[in-house]
């Protein structure tokens, strides 16, 4: 794996090594999993992955923003954003606890 970023190809390779399926089956499995997560979020469902965390779609109201370069005010449209809350297990794993 690279030093900073875990890529889709690296996850696919890890599935091949750990599970013992072909590279194509591994790639299909990963793609299908990500498609399911994306579809659930598109329908504004919460995605809970035990021992990893939760993905939630939140609605943000329209507001006035400011261009930091010019200082000019600009409207920011209402939008939906995806937020992630890590599980306590993931927090402790990353935090070194």
mmCIF file of N, CA and C in Angstrom:
data_model
loop_
_atom_site.group_PDB
_atom_site.id
_atom_site.type_symbol
_atom_site.label_atom_id
_atom_site.label_comp_id
_atom_site.label_asym_id
_atom_site.label_seq_id
_atom_site.Cartn_x
_atom_site.Cartn_y
_atom_site.Cartn_z
ATOM 1 N N UNK A 1 0.832 -1.191 0.000
ATOM 2 C CA UNK A 1 0.000 0.000 0.000
ATOM 3 C C UNK A 1 0.872 1.249 0.000
ATOM 4 N N UNK A 2 0.332 2.318 -0.550
ATOM 5 C CA UNK A 2 1.094 3.562 -0.599
ATOM 6 C C UNK A 2 1.170 4.192 0.791
ATOM 7 N N UNK A 3 1.990 5.208 0.927
ATOM 8 C CA UNK A 3 2.224 5.828 2.220
ATOM 9 C C UNK A 3 1.033 6.637 2.739
ATOM 10 N N UNK A 4 0.283 7.269 1.844
ATOM 11 C CA UNK A 4 -0.733 8.214 2.306
ATOM 12 C C UNK A 4 -2.162 7.873 1.930
ATOM 13 N N UNK A 5 -2.376 7.289 0.764
ATOM 14 C CA UNK A 5 -3.732 7.099 0.274
ATOM 15 C C UNK A 5 -3.984 5.634 -0.048
ATOM 16 N N UNK A 6 -5.089 5.125 0.446
ATOM 17 C CA UNK A 6 -5.520 3.771 0.116
ATOM 18 C C UNK A 6 -6.426 3.876 -1.098
ATOM 19 N N UNK A 7 -6.046 3.270 -2.212
ATOM 20 C CA UNK A 7 -6.804 3.388 -3.453
ATOM 21 C C UNK A 7 -7.764 2.223 -3.622
ATOM 22 N N UNK A 8 -8.667 2.386 -4.553
ATOM 23 C CA UNK A 8 -9.618 1.325 -4.887
ATOM 24 C C UNK A 8 -8.871 0.066 -5.328
ATOM 25 N N UNK A 9 -7.834 0.239 -6.126
ATOM 26 C CA UNK A 9 -7.042 -0.913 -6.600
ATOM 27 C C UNK A 9 -6.388 -1.641 -5.429
ATOM 28 N N UNK A 10 -5.910 -0.910 -4.440
ATOM 29 C CA UNK A 10 -5.286 -1.534 -3.271
ATOM 30 C C UNK A 10 -6.316 -2.294 -2.429
ATOM 31 N N UNK A 11 -7.520 -1.751 -2.306
ATOM 32 C CA UNK A 11 -8.575 -2.454 -1.579
ATOM 33 C C UNK A 11 -8.939 -3.732 -2.334
ATOM 34 N N UNK A 12 -9.050 -3.637 -3.647
ATOM 35 C CA UNK A 12 -9.346 -4.813 -4.474
ATOM 36 C C UNK A 12 -8.281 -5.882 -4.284
ATOM 37 N N UNK A 13 -7.010 -5.485 -4.314
ATOM 38 C CA UNK A 13 -5.911 -6.437 -4.120
ATOM 39 C C UNK A 13 -5.966 -7.079 -2.733
ATOM 40 N N UNK A 14 -6.312 -6.295 -1.724
ATOM 41 C CA UNK A 14 -6.416 -6.828 -0.361
ATOM 42 C C UNK A 14 -7.538 -7.862 -0.261
ATOM 43 N N UNK A 15 -8.652 -7.607 -0.931
ATOM 44 C CA UNK A 15 -9.756 -8.574 -0.933
ATOM 45 C C UNK A 15 -9.308 -9.868 -1.607
ATOM 46 N N UNK A 16 -8.577 -9.757 -2.698
ATOM 47 C CA UNK A 16 -8.065 -10.946 -3.391
ATOM 48 C C UNK A 16 -7.186 -11.757 -2.440
ATOM 49 N N UNK A 17 -6.280 -11.090 -1.741
ATOM 50 C CA UNK A 17 -5.368 -11.783 -0.821
ATOM 51 C C UNK A 17 -6.100 -12.397 0.366
ATOM 52 N N UNK A 18 -6.999 -11.649 0.969
ATOM 53 C CA UNK A 18 -7.649 -12.076 2.211
ATOM 54 C C UNK A 18 -8.774 -13.089 1.986
ATOM 55 N N UNK A 19 -9.538 -12.907 0.919
ATOM 56 C CA UNK A 19 -10.718 -13.743 0.695
ATOM 57 C C UNK A 19 -10.425 -14.885 -0.274
ATOM 58 N N UNK A 20 -9.525 -14.636 -1.215
ATOM 59 C CA UNK A 20 -9.161 -15.685 -2.161
ATOM 60 C C UNK A 20 -10.030 -15.740 -3.400
ATOM 61 N N UNK A 21 -10.705 -14.650 -3.723
ATOM 62 C CA UNK A 21 -11.489 -14.599 -4.961
ATOM 63 C C UNK A 21 -10.617 -14.014 -6.068
ATOM 64 N N UNK A 22 -11.114 -14.046 -7.295
ATOM 65 C CA UNK A 22 -10.345 -13.483 -8.406
ATOM 66 C C UNK A 22 -10.348 -11.963 -8.314
ATOM 67 N N UNK A 23 -9.441 -11.347 -9.051
ATOM 68 C CA UNK A 23 -9.356 -9.884 -9.062
ATOM 69 C C UNK A 23 -10.653 -9.279 -9.603
ATOM 70 N N UNK A 24 -11.224 -9.879 -10.632
ATOM 71 C CA UNK A 24 -12.472 -9.375 -11.212
ATOM 72 C C UNK A 24 -13.619 -9.491 -10.206
ATOM 73 N N UNK A 25 -13.713 -10.619 -9.527
ATOM 74 C CA UNK A 25 -14.766 -10.796 -8.515
ATOM 75 C C UNK A 25 -14.586 -9.795 -7.379
ATOM 76 N N UNK A 26 -13.351 -9.564 -6.997
ATOM 77 C CA UNK A 26 -13.055 -8.602 -5.937
ATOM 78 C C UNK A 26 -13.468 -7.197 -6.351
ATOM 79 N N UNK A 27 -13.123 -6.808 -7.568
ATOM 80 C CA UNK A 27 -13.490 -5.475 -8.070
ATOM 81 C C UNK A 27 -15.007 -5.335 -8.156
ATOM 82 N N UNK A 28 -15.683 -6.388 -8.626
ATOM 83 C CA UNK A 28 -17.147 -6.359 -8.712
ATOM 84 C C UNK A 28 -17.779 -6.235 -7.330
ATOM 85 N N UNK A 29 -17.243 -6.961 -6.363
ATOM 86 C CA UNK A 29 -17.743 -6.911 -4.987
ATOM 87 C C UNK A 29 -17.602 -5.505 -4.406
ATOM 88 N N UNK A 30 -16.437 -4.913 -4.580
ATOM 89 C CA UNK A 30 -16.208 -3.559 -4.074
ATOM 90 C C UNK A 30 -17.119 -2.556 -4.765
ATOM 91 N N UNK A 31 -17.232 -2.653 -6.095
ATOM 92 C CA UNK A 31 -18.106 -1.736 -6.838
ATOM 93 C C UNK A 31 -19.552 -1.855 -6.382
ATOM 94 N N UNK A 32 -20.019 -3.079 -6.191
ATOM 95 C CA UNK A 32 -21.406 -3.295 -5.768
ATOM 96 C C UNK A 32 -21.644 -2.739 -4.367
ATOM 97 N N UNK A 33 -20.679 -2.945 -3.489
ATOM 98 C CA UNK A 33 -20.791 -2.422 -2.125
ATOM 99 C C UNK A 33 -20.884 -0.902 -2.134
ATOM 100 N N UNK A 34 -20.011 -0.261 -2.887
ATOM 101 C CA UNK A 34 -20.022 1.203 -2.956
ATOM 102 C C UNK A 34 -21.294 1.717 -3.629
ATOM 103 N N UNK A 35 -21.790 0.978 -4.638
ATOM 104 C CA UNK A 35 -23.052 1.357 -5.284
ATOM 105 C C UNK A 35 -24.219 1.300 -4.297
ATOM 106 N N UNK A 36 -24.252 0.244 -3.469
ATOM 107 C CA UNK A 36 -25.320 0.113 -2.471
ATOM 108 C C UNK A 36 -25.277 1.247 -1.458
ATOM 109 N N UNK A 37 -24.087 1.585 -1.009
ATOM 110 C CA UNK A 37 -23.942 2.688 -0.055
ATOM 111 C C UNK A 37 -24.385 4.000 -0.694
ATOM 112 N N UNK A 38 -23.924 4.241 -1.912
ATOM 113 C CA UNK A 38 -24.296 5.468 -2.625
ATOM 114 C C UNK A 38 -25.791 5.568 -2.859
ATOM 115 N N UNK A 39 -26.426 4.460 -3.242
ATOM 116 C CA UNK A 39 -27.866 4.462 -3.492
ATOM 117 C C UNK A 39 -28.647 4.740 -2.208
ATOM 118 N N UNK A 40 -28.212 4.152 -1.102
ATOM 119 C CA UNK A 40 -28.882 4.392 0.178
ATOM 120 C C UNK A 40 -28.761 5.865 0.567
ATOM 121 N N UNK A 41 -27.592 6.445 0.397
ATOM 122 C CA UNK A 41 -27.405 7.859 0.738
ATOM 123 C C UNK A 41 -28.208 8.763 -0.193
ATOM 124 N N UNK A 42 -28.310 8.361 -1.454
ATOM 125 C CA UNK A 42 -29.101 9.134 -2.416
ATOM 126 C C UNK A 42 -30.563 9.211 -1.981
ATOM 127 N N UNK A 43 -31.051 8.144 -1.345
ATOM 128 C CA UNK A 43 -32.423 8.106 -0.833
ATOM 129 C C UNK A 43 -32.506 8.659 0.586
ATOM 130 N N UNK A 44 -31.433 9.296 1.029
ATOM 131 C CA UNK A 44 -31.331 9.923 2.349
ATOM 132 C C UNK A 44 -31.474 8.921 3.490
ATOM 133 N N UNK A 45 -31.044 7.684 3.266
ATOM 134 C CA UNK A 45 -31.003 6.697 4.327
ATOM 135 C C UNK A 45 -29.667 6.806 5.045
ATOM 136 N N UNK A 46 -29.666 6.483 6.312
ATOM 137 C CA UNK A 46 -28.425 6.457 7.083
ATOM 138 C C UNK A 46 -27.739 5.115 6.826
ATOM 139 N N UNK A 47 -26.432 5.141 6.642
ATOM 140 C CA UNK A 47 -25.665 3.914 6.427
ATOM 141 C C UNK A 47 -24.810 3.670 7.662
ATOM 142 N N UNK A 48 -25.065 2.537 8.331
ATOM 143 C CA UNK A 48 -24.336 2.190 9.549
ATOM 144 C C UNK A 48 -23.471 0.974 9.272
ATOM 145 N N UNK A 49 -22.172 1.124 9.447
ATOM 146 C CA UNK A 49 -21.236 0.019 9.286
ATOM 147 C C UNK A 49 -20.612 -0.253 10.650
ATOM 148 N N UNK A 50 -21.017 -1.365 11.248
ATOM 149 C CA UNK A 50 -20.548 -1.709 12.591
ATOM 150 C C UNK A 50 -19.023 -1.713 12.635
ATOM 151 N N UNK A 51 -18.477 -1.196 13.715
ATOM 152 C CA UNK A 51 -17.041 -1.098 13.975
ATOM 153 C C UNK A 51 -16.310 -0.166 13.011
ATOM 154 N N UNK A 52 -17.064 0.559 12.163
ATOM 155 C CA UNK A 52 -16.435 1.517 11.255
ATOM 156 C C UNK A 52 -17.014 2.905 11.458
ATOM 157 N N UNK A 53 -18.320 3.061 11.218
ATOM 158 C CA UNK A 53 -18.934 4.362 11.424
ATOM 159 C C UNK A 53 -20.245 4.504 10.684
ATOM 160 N N UNK A 54 -20.804 5.719 10.727
ATOM 161 C CA UNK A 54 -22.097 6.020 10.109
ATOM 162 C C UNK A 54 -21.948 7.136 9.081
ATOM 163 N N UNK A 55 -22.627 6.945 7.944
ATOM 164 C CA UNK A 55 -22.737 7.988 6.929
ATOM 165 C C UNK A 55 -24.156 8.515 6.993
ATOM 166 N N UNK A 56 -24.315 9.831 7.045
ATOM 167 C CA UNK A 56 -25.634 10.450 7.158
ATOM 168 C C UNK A 56 -25.726 11.597 6.163
ATOM 169 N N UNK A 57 -26.882 11.725 5.508
ATOM 170 C CA UNK A 57 -27.129 12.856 4.612
ATOM 171 C C UNK A 57 -27.793 13.958 5.427
ATOM 172 N N UNK A 58 -27.206 15.146 5.369
ATOM 173 C CA UNK A 58 -27.768 16.291 6.090
ATOM 174 C C UNK A 58 -28.142 17.364 5.085
ATOM 175 N N UNK A 59 -29.225 18.059 5.366
ATOM 176 C CA UNK A 59 -29.648 19.172 4.513
ATOM 177 C C UNK A 59 -29.123 20.462 5.105
ATOM 178 N N UNK A 60 -28.532 21.274 4.249
ATOM 179 C CA UNK A 60 -28.026 22.579 4.685
ATOM 180 C C UNK A 60 -28.881 23.660 4.036
ATOM 181 N N UNK A 61 -29.245 24.633 4.814
ATOM 182 C CA UNK A 61 -30.081 25.728 4.325
ATOM 183 C C UNK A 61 -29.257 26.685 3.465
ATOM 184 N N UNK A 62 -29.956 27.407 2.616
ATOM 185 C CA UNK A 62 -29.300 28.443 1.810
ATOM 186 C C UNK A 62 -28.800 29.532 2.756
ATOM 187 N N UNK A 63 -27.698 30.160 2.355
ATOM 188 C CA UNK A 63 -27.145 31.229 3.198
ATOM 189 C C UNK A 63 -26.291 32.157 2.349
ATOM 190 N N UNK A 64 -25.943 33.264 2.949
ATOM 191 C CA UNK A 64 -25.058 34.216 2.288
ATOM 192 C C UNK A 64 -23.617 33.870 2.647
ATOM 193 N N UNK A 65 -22.779 33.800 1.650
ATOM 194 C CA UNK A 65 -21.357 33.559 1.880
ATOM 195 C C UNK A 65 -20.555 34.762 1.423
ATOM 196 N N UNK A 66 -19.260 34.633 1.491
ATOM 197 C CA UNK A 66 -18.396 35.739 1.090
ATOM 198 C C UNK A 66 -17.197 35.173 0.343
ATOM 199 N N UNK A 67 -16.870 35.789 -0.790
ATOM 200 C CA UNK A 67 -15.682 35.412 -1.540
ATOM 201 C C UNK A 67 -14.467 35.875 -0.730
ATOM 202 N N UNK A 68 -13.626 34.962 -0.272
ATOM 203 C CA UNK A 68 -12.508 35.375 0.579
ATOM 204 C C UNK A 68 -11.479 36.248 -0.138
ATOM 205 N N UNK A 69 -11.426 36.133 -1.436
ATOM 206 C CA UNK A 69 -10.444 36.922 -2.196
ATOM 207 C C UNK A 69 -10.893 38.375 -2.379
ATOM 208 N N UNK A 70 -12.183 38.539 -2.738
ATOM 209 C CA UNK A 70 -12.675 39.882 -3.038
ATOM 210 C C UNK A 70 -13.515 40.479 -1.914
ATOM 211 N N UNK A 71 -14.005 39.635 -1.013
ATOM 212 C CA UNK A 71 -14.874 40.117 0.049
ATOM 213 C C UNK A 71 -16.308 40.301 -0.399
ATOM 214 N N UNK A 72 -16.592 40.025 -1.660
ATOM 215 C CA UNK A 72 -17.922 40.202 -2.216
ATOM 216 C C UNK A 72 -18.869 39.118 -1.689
ATOM 217 N N UNK A 73 -20.096 39.527 -1.331
ATOM 218 C CA UNK A 73 -21.076 38.565 -0.852
ATOM 219 C C UNK A 73 -21.595 37.739 -2.013
ATOM 220 N N UNK A 74 -21.870 36.462 -1.721
ATOM 221 C CA UNK A 74 -22.383 35.559 -2.746
ATOM 222 C C UNK A 74 -23.354 34.589 -2.090
ATOM 223 N N UNK A 75 -24.480 34.323 -2.743
ATOM 224 C CA UNK A 75 -25.437 33.379 -2.168
ATOM 225 C C UNK A 75 -24.923 31.936 -2.302
ATOM 226 N N UNK A 76 -25.145 31.153 -1.267
ATOM 227 C CA UNK A 76 -24.814 29.734 -1.298
ATOM 228 C C UNK A 76 -26.145 28.987 -1.253
ATOM 229 N N UNK A 77 -26.404 28.185 -2.272
ATOM 230 C CA UNK A 77 -27.681 27.495 -2.408
ATOM 231 C C UNK A 77 -27.840 26.410 -1.333
ATOM 232 N N UNK A 78 -29.091 26.081 -1.042
ATOM 233 C CA UNK A 78 -29.378 24.963 -0.137
ATOM 234 C C UNK A 78 -28.848 23.695 -0.800
ATOM 235 N N UNK A 79 -28.365 22.777 0.013
ATOM 236 C CA UNK A 79 -27.800 21.562 -0.550
ATOM 237 C C UNK A 79 -27.818 20.439 0.474
ATOM 238 N N UNK A 80 -27.557 19.231 -0.024
ATOM 239 C CA UNK A 80 -27.430 18.068 0.850
ATOM 240 C C UNK A 80 -25.962 17.676 0.881
ATOM 241 N N UNK A 81 -25.487 17.303 2.050
ATOM 242 C CA UNK A 81 -24.099 16.883 2.206
ATOM 243 C C UNK A 81 -24.057 15.563 2.959
ATOM 244 N N UNK A 82 -23.018 14.788 2.698
ATOM 245 C CA UNK A 82 -22.822 13.528 3.402
ATOM 246 C C UNK A 82 -21.825 13.766 4.528
ATOM 247 N N UNK A 83 -22.190 13.345 5.727
ATOM 248 C CA UNK A 83 -21.265 13.441 6.859
ATOM 249 C C UNK A 83 -20.923 12.035 7.324
ATOM 250 N N UNK A 84 -19.761 11.908 7.934
ATOM 251 C CA UNK A 84 -19.308 10.621 8.449
ATOM 252 C C UNK A 84 -18.971 10.771 9.918
ATOM 253 N N UNK A 85 -19.490 9.843 10.729
ATOM 254 C CA UNK A 85 -19.159 9.804 12.153
ATOM 255 C C UNK A 85 -18.480 8.479 12.425
ATOM 256 N N UNK A 86 -17.211 8.505 12.775
ATOM 257 C CA UNK A 86 -16.500 7.242 13.034
ATOM 258 C C UNK A 86 -17.004 6.568 14.299
ATOM 259 N N UNK A 87 -16.903 5.242 14.316
ATOM 260 C CA UNK A 87 -17.292 4.476 15.498
ATOM 261 C C UNK A 87 -16.234 4.666 16.579
ATOM 262 N N UNK A 88 -16.571 4.390 17.823
ATOM 263 C CA UNK A 88 -15.571 4.478 18.893
ATOM 264 C C UNK A 88 -14.371 3.569 18.623
ATOM 265 N N UNK A 89 -14.620 2.402 18.021
ATOM 266 C CA UNK A 89 -13.522 1.473 17.723
ATOM 267 C C UNK A 89 -12.563 2.094 16.692
ATOM 268 N N UNK A 90 -13.107 2.717 15.654
ATOM 269 C CA UNK A 90 -12.271 3.362 14.643
ATOM 270 C C UNK A 90 -11.519 4.543 15.239
ATOM 271 N N UNK A 91 -12.204 5.319 16.086
ATOM 272 C CA UNK A 91 -11.554 6.454 16.743
ATOM 273 C C UNK A 91 -10.355 6.005 17.557
ATOM 274 N N UNK A 92 -10.527 4.943 18.331
ATOM 275 C CA UNK A 92 -9.417 4.482 19.162
ATOM 276 C C UNK A 92 -8.304 3.878 18.310
ATOM 277 N N UNK A 93 -8.665 3.233 17.212
ATOM 278 C CA UNK A 93 -7.655 2.654 16.332
ATOM 279 C C UNK A 93 -6.809 3.755 15.683
ATOM 280 N N UNK A 94 -7.452 4.807 15.234
ATOM 281 C CA UNK A 94 -6.735 5.911 14.595
ATOM 282 C C UNK A 94 -5.983 6.754 15.616
ATOM 283 N N UNK A 95 -6.617 6.935 16.781
ATOM 284 C CA UNK A 95 -6.010 7.752 17.814
ATOM 285 C C UNK A 95 -4.907 7.074 18.571
ATOM 286 N N UNK A 96 -4.732 5.775 18.365
ATOM 287 C CA UNK A 96 -3.668 5.051 19.026
ATOM 288 C C UNK A 96 -3.978 4.676 20.457
ATOM 289 N N UNK A 97 -5.245 4.712 20.851
ATOM 290 C CA UNK A 97 -5.631 4.357 22.221
ATOM 291 C C UNK A 97 -5.634 2.865 22.424
#
